[in-house]
Amino acid sequence: MATKRLWRWRGLSLQGIPCQGTLWQDNRPEALQALQRQRIIPLTLRRCSVQ
C-alpha cells in the first residue's frame, strides 16, 4: 500500500483567478491529475513534510 503525501499547490482557475491549497495524493503525477480534475492549472506543486 502506497503512503499518501501532502502536497501544497498554487495555480490558476480557468477564469485566471489565482488559487492555492493542499491535497493528499500518493505521488506527483496523481496530484497533478487531481488538480486537472478540479479544472486548476498548476503553477507550483511541492511536497510538504508531515510529522
PDB file of C-alpha atoms in Angstrom:
ATOM      1  CA  MET A   1       0.000   0.000   0.000  1.00  0.00           C
ATOM      2  CA  ALA A   2       1.390   3.376  -1.013  1.00  0.00           C
ATOM      3  CA  THR A   3       1.751   6.145   1.544  1.00  0.00           C
ATOM      4  CA  LYS A   4      -0.152   9.291   0.735  1.00  0.00           C
ATOM      5  CA  ARG A   5       1.812  12.519   0.849  1.00  0.00           C
ATOM      6  CA  LEU A   6       0.706  16.070   1.469  1.00  0.00           C
ATOM      7  CA  TRP A   7       1.172  18.415  -1.485  1.00  0.00           C
ATOM      8  CA  ARG A   8       0.957  22.222  -1.443  1.00  0.00           C
ATOM      9  CA  TRP A   9      -0.006  23.806  -4.737  1.00  0.00           C
ATOM     10  CA  ARG A  10      -0.593  27.175  -6.361  1.00  0.00           C
ATOM     11  CA  GLY A  11      -2.384  27.608  -9.635  1.00  0.00           C
ATOM     12  CA  LEU A  12      -4.950  29.393 -11.736  1.00  0.00           C
ATOM     13  CA  SER A  13      -8.601  28.635 -12.282  1.00  0.00           C
ATOM     14  CA  LEU A  14      -9.907  28.528 -15.836  1.00  0.00           C
ATOM     15  CA  GLN A  15     -11.042  32.151 -15.332  1.00  0.00           C
ATOM     16  CA  GLY A  16      -7.465  33.177 -14.470  1.00  0.00           C
ATOM     17  CA  ILE A  17      -8.102  33.617 -10.739  1.00  0.00           C
ATOM     18  CA  PRO A  18      -5.088  32.705  -8.553  1.00  0.00           C
ATOM     19  CA  CYS A  19      -5.800  29.899  -6.095  1.00  0.00           C
ATOM     20  CA  GLN A  20      -3.829  27.709  -3.705  1.00  0.00           C
ATOM     21  CA  GLY A  21      -4.325  24.757  -1.413  1.00  0.00           C
ATOM     22  CA  THR A  22      -3.176  21.363  -0.241  1.00  0.00           C
ATOM     23  CA  LEU A  23      -4.136  17.811  -1.125  1.00  0.00           C
ATOM     24  CA  TRP A  24      -3.279  14.215  -0.188  1.00  0.00           C
ATOM     25  CA  GLN A  25      -2.023  12.020  -3.046  1.00  0.00           C
ATOM     26  CA  ASP A  26       0.368   9.096  -3.443  1.00  0.00           C
ATOM     27  CA  ASN A  27       2.737  10.794  -5.884  1.00  0.00           C
ATOM     28  CA  ARG A  28       3.289  13.894  -8.001  1.00  0.00           C
ATOM     29  CA  PRO A  29       1.554  12.672 -11.207  1.00  0.00           C
ATOM     30  CA  GLU A  30      -1.578  11.758  -9.235  1.00  0.00           C
ATOM     31  CA  ALA A  31      -1.540  15.175  -7.543  1.00  0.00           C
ATOM     32  CA  LEU A  32      -1.358  16.873 -10.944  1.00  0.00           C
ATOM     33  CA  GLN A  33      -4.245  14.756 -12.231  1.00  0.00           C
ATOM     34  CA  ALA A  34      -6.340  15.660  -9.184  1.00  0.00           C
ATOM     35  CA  LEU A  35      -5.783  19.356  -9.901  1.00  0.00           C
ATOM     36  CA  GLN A  36      -6.717  18.890 -13.553  1.00  0.00           C
ATOM     37  CA  ARG A  37      -9.966  17.183 -12.499  1.00  0.00           C
ATOM     38  CA  GLN A  38     -10.720  20.292 -10.423  1.00  0.00           C
ATOM     39  CA  ARG A  39     -10.070  22.451 -13.509  1.00  0.00           C
ATOM     40  CA  ILE A  40      -6.989  24.069 -11.959  1.00  0.00           C
ATOM     41  CA  ILE A  41      -3.887  24.944 -13.978  1.00  0.00           C
ATOM     42  CA  PRO A  42      -0.985  24.133 -11.625  1.00  0.00           C
ATOM     43  CA  LEU A  43       1.886  26.608 -11.412  1.00  0.00           C
ATOM     44  CA  THR A  44       3.746  25.075  -8.457  1.00  0.00           C
ATOM     45  CA  LEU A  45       3.412  21.737  -6.685  1.00  0.00           C
ATOM     46  CA  ARG A  46       5.591  20.968  -3.663  1.00  0.00           C
ATOM     47  CA  ARG A  47       5.611  18.090  -1.239  1.00  0.00           C
ATOM     48  CA  CYS A  48       5.157  19.061   2.417  1.00  0.00           C
ATOM     49  CA  SER A  49       6.689  17.205   5.323  1.00  0.00           C
ATOM     50  CA  VAL A  50       4.227  15.818   7.853  1.00  0.00           C
ATOM     51  CA  GLN A  51       5.245  14.875  11.370  1.00  0.00           C
TER      52      GLN A  51
END
